[in-house]
């Protein structure tokens, strides 16, 4: 993967919430849900609480202004549907997903997506 291009990003507001949640829960990670119990929300967990495996794809990391970047994963089968998109993690008022750490905050993470541009497609070997 090209060092200057990424499949994932984070908004300023989501990064601010991630800093608060990190102070409470420690190092965090995301797994993009496949649409089961909590729809298709990005699920945020303390590192080690959700175990990834060989069928998960590391989409990249996001910089939320913490000591460590936050890794973002998606299942390999779901990645087949999303591989041509760039994902941005955002946050809006609402009830968070049941298993995601933002649940009690009155906010919820969501994904905003756009199609990869020509340079990204080439960098990721999709052109």
PDB file of C-alpha atoms in Angstrom:
ATOM      1  CA  UNK A   1       0.000   0.000   0.000  1.00  0.00           C
ATOM      2  CA  UNK A   2       1.238   3.489  -0.811  1.00  0.00           C
ATOM      3  CA  UNK A   3       2.436   5.405   2.272  1.00  0.00           C
ATOM      4  CA  UNK A   4       0.766   8.654   1.202  1.00  0.00           C
ATOM      5  CA  UNK A   5      -2.644   7.170   0.434  1.00  0.00           C
ATOM      6  CA  UNK A   6      -5.029   5.551   2.877  1.00  0.00           C
ATOM      7  CA  UNK A   7      -8.317   3.685   2.732  1.00  0.00           C
ATOM      8  CA  UNK A   8      -9.472   5.225   6.026  1.00  0.00           C
ATOM      9  CA  UNK A   9      -9.688   8.646   7.661  1.00  0.00           C
ATOM     10  CA  UNK A  10     -11.301  10.233  10.709  1.00  0.00           C
ATOM     11  CA  UNK A  11     -13.143  13.523  11.174  1.00  0.00           C
ATOM     12  CA  UNK A  12     -12.084  16.093  13.748  1.00  0.00           C
ATOM     13  CA  UNK A  13     -15.201  15.409  15.863  1.00  0.00           C
ATOM     14  CA  UNK A  14     -14.696  11.633  15.805  1.00  0.00           C
ATOM     15  CA  UNK A  15     -11.018  12.075  16.733  1.00  0.00           C
ATOM     16  CA  UNK A  16     -12.033  14.220  19.721  1.00  0.00           C
ATOM     17  CA  UNK A  17     -14.417  11.505  20.947  1.00  0.00           C
ATOM     18  CA  UNK A  18     -11.729   8.868  20.410  1.00  0.00           C
ATOM     19  CA  UNK A  19      -9.349  10.828  22.648  1.00  0.00           C
ATOM     20  CA  UNK A  20     -11.998  10.888  25.404  1.00  0.00           C
ATOM     21  CA  UNK A  21     -12.746   7.184  24.993  1.00  0.00           C
ATOM     22  CA  UNK A  22      -9.053   6.314  24.983  1.00  0.00           C
ATOM     23  CA  UNK A  23      -8.641   8.073  28.344  1.00  0.00           C
ATOM     24  CA  UNK A  24     -11.373   5.779  29.726  1.00  0.00           C
ATOM     25  CA  UNK A  25     -10.623   2.514  27.914  1.00  0.00           C
ATOM     26  CA  UNK A  26      -6.989   2.637  26.805  1.00  0.00           C
ATOM     27  CA  UNK A  27      -5.784   1.847  23.301  1.00  0.00           C
ATOM     28  CA  UNK A  28      -8.644   1.428  20.813  1.00  0.00           C
ATOM     29  CA  UNK A  29      -9.336  -0.272  17.471  1.00  0.00           C
ATOM     30  CA  UNK A  30     -12.226  -0.375  14.975  1.00  0.00           C
ATOM     31  CA  UNK A  31     -13.881  -3.234  13.173  1.00  0.00           C
ATOM     32  CA  UNK A  32     -16.361  -2.302  10.462  1.00  0.00           C
ATOM     33  CA  UNK A  33     -19.447  -4.327  11.288  1.00  0.00           C
ATOM     34  CA  UNK A  34     -20.939  -6.517   8.600  1.00  0.00           C
ATOM     35  CA  UNK A  35     -24.546  -5.600   9.229  1.00  0.00           C
ATOM     36  CA  UNK A  36     -25.614  -7.994  11.972  1.00  0.00           C
ATOM     37  CA  UNK A  37     -26.850  -6.800  15.351  1.00  0.00           C
ATOM     38  CA  UNK A  38     -25.838  -3.147  15.056  1.00  0.00           C
ATOM     39  CA  UNK A  39     -26.327  -2.629  11.337  1.00  0.00           C
ATOM     40  CA  UNK A  40     -23.161  -1.726   9.509  1.00  0.00           C
ATOM     41  CA  UNK A  41     -21.683   0.622  12.082  1.00  0.00           C
ATOM     42  CA  UNK A  42     -17.968   0.954  12.744  1.00  0.00           C
ATOM     43  CA  UNK A  43     -17.494  -0.775  16.073  1.00  0.00           C
ATOM     44  CA  UNK A  44     -14.890   0.670  18.449  1.00  0.00           C
ATOM     45  CA  UNK A  45     -13.304  -1.641  21.026  1.00  0.00           C
ATOM     46  CA  UNK A  46     -10.446  -1.541  23.499  1.00  0.00           C
ATOM     47  CA  UNK A  47      -7.528  -3.394  21.902  1.00  0.00           C
ATOM     48  CA  UNK A  48      -7.768  -7.052  22.884  1.00  0.00           C
ATOM     49  CA  UNK A  49     -11.531  -7.044  23.454  1.00  0.00           C
ATOM     50  CA  UNK A  50     -12.285  -7.917  19.805  1.00  0.00           C
ATOM     51  CA  UNK A  51      -9.940 -10.457  18.319  1.00  0.00           C
ATOM     52  CA  UNK A  52      -9.188 -10.218  14.631  1.00  0.00           C
ATOM     53  CA  UNK A  53      -8.220 -13.266  12.621  1.00  0.00           C
ATOM     54  CA  UNK A  54      -6.939 -14.323   9.229  1.00  0.00           C
ATOM     55  CA  UNK A  55     -10.286 -13.449   7.623  1.00  0.00           C
ATOM     56  CA  UNK A  56     -10.007  -9.779   8.673  1.00  0.00           C
ATOM     57  CA  UNK A  57      -8.388  -7.100   6.516  1.00  0.00           C
ATOM     58  CA  UNK A  58      -6.441  -4.226   8.067  1.00  0.00           C
ATOM     59  CA  UNK A  59      -7.747  -1.247   6.083  1.00  0.00           C
ATOM     60  CA  UNK A  60      -5.246   1.110   7.676  1.00  0.00           C
ATOM     61  CA  UNK A  61      -4.834   3.326  10.683  1.00  0.00           C
ATOM     62  CA  UNK A  62      -6.300   6.649  11.710  1.00  0.00           C
ATOM     63  CA  UNK A  63      -4.560   9.412  13.621  1.00  0.00           C
ATOM     64  CA  UNK A  64      -6.809  10.720  16.380  1.00  0.00           C
ATOM     65  CA  UNK A  65      -4.058  12.701  18.108  1.00  0.00           C
ATOM     66  CA  UNK A  66      -3.133   9.843  20.455  1.00  0.00           C
ATOM     67  CA  UNK A  67       0.255   8.254  21.099  1.00  0.00           C
ATOM     68  CA  UNK A  68      -0.676   5.306  18.873  1.00  0.00           C
ATOM     69  CA  UNK A  69      -2.675   5.245  15.640  1.00  0.00           C
ATOM     70  CA  UNK A  70      -5.993   3.389  15.737  1.00  0.00           C
ATOM     71  CA  UNK A  71      -6.203   0.315  13.513  1.00  0.00           C
ATOM     72  CA  UNK A  72      -9.321  -0.179  11.379  1.00  0.00           C
ATOM     73  CA  UNK A  73     -10.333  -3.689  10.245  1.00  0.00           C
ATOM     74  CA  UNK A  74     -13.065  -5.238   8.122  1.00  0.00           C
ATOM     75  CA  UNK A  75     -13.932  -8.842   7.376  1.00  0.00           C
ATOM     76  CA  UNK A  76     -12.425 -10.154   4.148  1.00  0.00           C
ATOM     77  CA  UNK A  77     -15.838 -11.052   2.716  1.00  0.00           C
ATOM     78  CA  UNK A  78     -17.189  -7.558   3.370  1.00  0.00           C
ATOM     79  CA  UNK A  79     -13.990  -5.997   2.024  1.00  0.00           C
ATOM     80  CA  UNK A  80     -14.817  -7.524  -1.373  1.00  0.00           C
ATOM     81  CA  UNK A  81     -17.846  -5.200  -1.491  1.00  0.00           C
ATOM     82  CA  UNK A  82     -16.018  -2.145  -0.112  1.00  0.00           C
ATOM     83  CA  UNK A  83     -12.559  -2.424  -1.724  1.00  0.00           C
ATOM     84  CA  UNK A  84     -13.248   0.413  -4.177  1.00  0.00           C
ATOM     85  CA  UNK A  85     -14.221   2.878  -1.434  1.00  0.00           C
ATOM     86  CA  UNK A  86     -12.462   5.199   0.990  1.00  0.00           C
ATOM     87  CA  UNK A  87     -14.033   5.210   4.465  1.00  0.00           C
ATOM     88  CA  UNK A  88     -14.139   8.142   6.873  1.00  0.00           C
ATOM     89  CA  UNK A  89     -15.122   7.507  10.477  1.00  0.00           C
ATOM     90  CA  UNK A  90     -17.400  10.268  11.740  1.00  0.00           C
ATOM     91  CA  UNK A  91     -19.585  10.749  14.793  1.00  0.00           C
ATOM     92  CA  UNK A  92     -23.134  12.084  15.175  1.00  0.00           C
ATOM     93  CA  UNK A  93     -25.571  12.423  18.077  1.00  0.00           C
ATOM     94  CA  UNK A  94     -27.515   9.256  18.714  1.00  0.00           C
ATOM     95  CA  UNK A  95     -27.459   5.940  20.447  1.00  0.00           C
ATOM     96  CA  UNK A  96     -24.161   4.169  19.896  1.00  0.00           C
ATOM     97  CA  UNK A  97     -23.940   0.548  18.877  1.00  0.00           C
ATOM     98  CA  UNK A  98     -24.518  -1.902  21.705  1.00  0.00           C
ATOM     99  CA  UNK A  99     -21.021  -3.395  21.762  1.00  0.00           C
ATOM    100  CA  UNK A 100     -19.063  -0.283  20.763  1.00  0.00           C
ATOM    101  CA  UNK A 101     -17.447   1.829  23.505  1.00  0.00           C
ATOM    102  CA  UNK A 102     -19.182   5.077  22.513  1.00  0.00           C
ATOM    103  CA  UNK A 103     -22.575   3.549  23.398  1.00  0.00           C
ATOM    104  CA  UNK A 104     -23.097   5.406  26.699  1.00  0.00           C
ATOM    105  CA  UNK A 105     -21.888   8.801  25.410  1.00  0.00           C
ATOM    106  CA  UNK A 106     -24.993   9.843  23.480  1.00  0.00           C
ATOM    107  CA  UNK A 107     -22.926   9.791  20.289  1.00  0.00           C
ATOM    108  CA  UNK A 108     -22.453   7.115  17.662  1.00  0.00           C
ATOM    109  CA  UNK A 109     -19.768   6.414  15.107  1.00  0.00           C
ATOM    110  CA  UNK A 110     -20.752   6.078  11.465  1.00  0.00           C
ATOM    111  CA  UNK A 111     -18.986   5.572   8.158  1.00  0.00           C
ATOM    112  CA  UNK A 112     -18.989   8.080   5.330  1.00  0.00           C
ATOM    113  CA  UNK A 113     -17.710   6.638   2.099  1.00  0.00           C
ATOM    114  CA  UNK A 114     -16.626   7.770  -1.329  1.00  0.00           C
ATOM    115  CA  UNK A 115     -15.291   5.948  -4.355  1.00  0.00           C
ATOM    116  CA  UNK A 116     -11.517   5.736  -4.644  1.00  0.00           C
ATOM    117  CA  UNK A 117     -10.048   8.122  -7.205  1.00  0.00           C
ATOM    118  CA  UNK A 118      -7.792   7.045 -10.091  1.00  0.00           C
ATOM    119  CA  UNK A 119      -4.540   7.526  -8.127  1.00  0.00           C
ATOM    120  CA  UNK A 120      -5.893   5.504  -5.205  1.00  0.00           C
ATOM    121  CA  UNK A 121      -7.146   2.729  -7.477  1.00  0.00           C
ATOM    122  CA  UNK A 122      -3.701   2.450  -9.021  1.00  0.00           C
ATOM    123  CA  UNK A 123      -1.902   2.596  -5.666  1.00  0.00           C
ATOM    124  CA  UNK A 124      -4.090  -0.192  -4.268  1.00  0.00           C
ATOM    125  CA  UNK A 125      -3.711  -2.351  -7.399  1.00  0.00           C
ATOM    126  CA  UNK A 126      -7.351  -2.020  -8.437  1.00  0.00           C
ATOM    127  CA  UNK A 127      -7.056  -0.300 -11.811  1.00  0.00           C
TER     128      UNK A 127
END
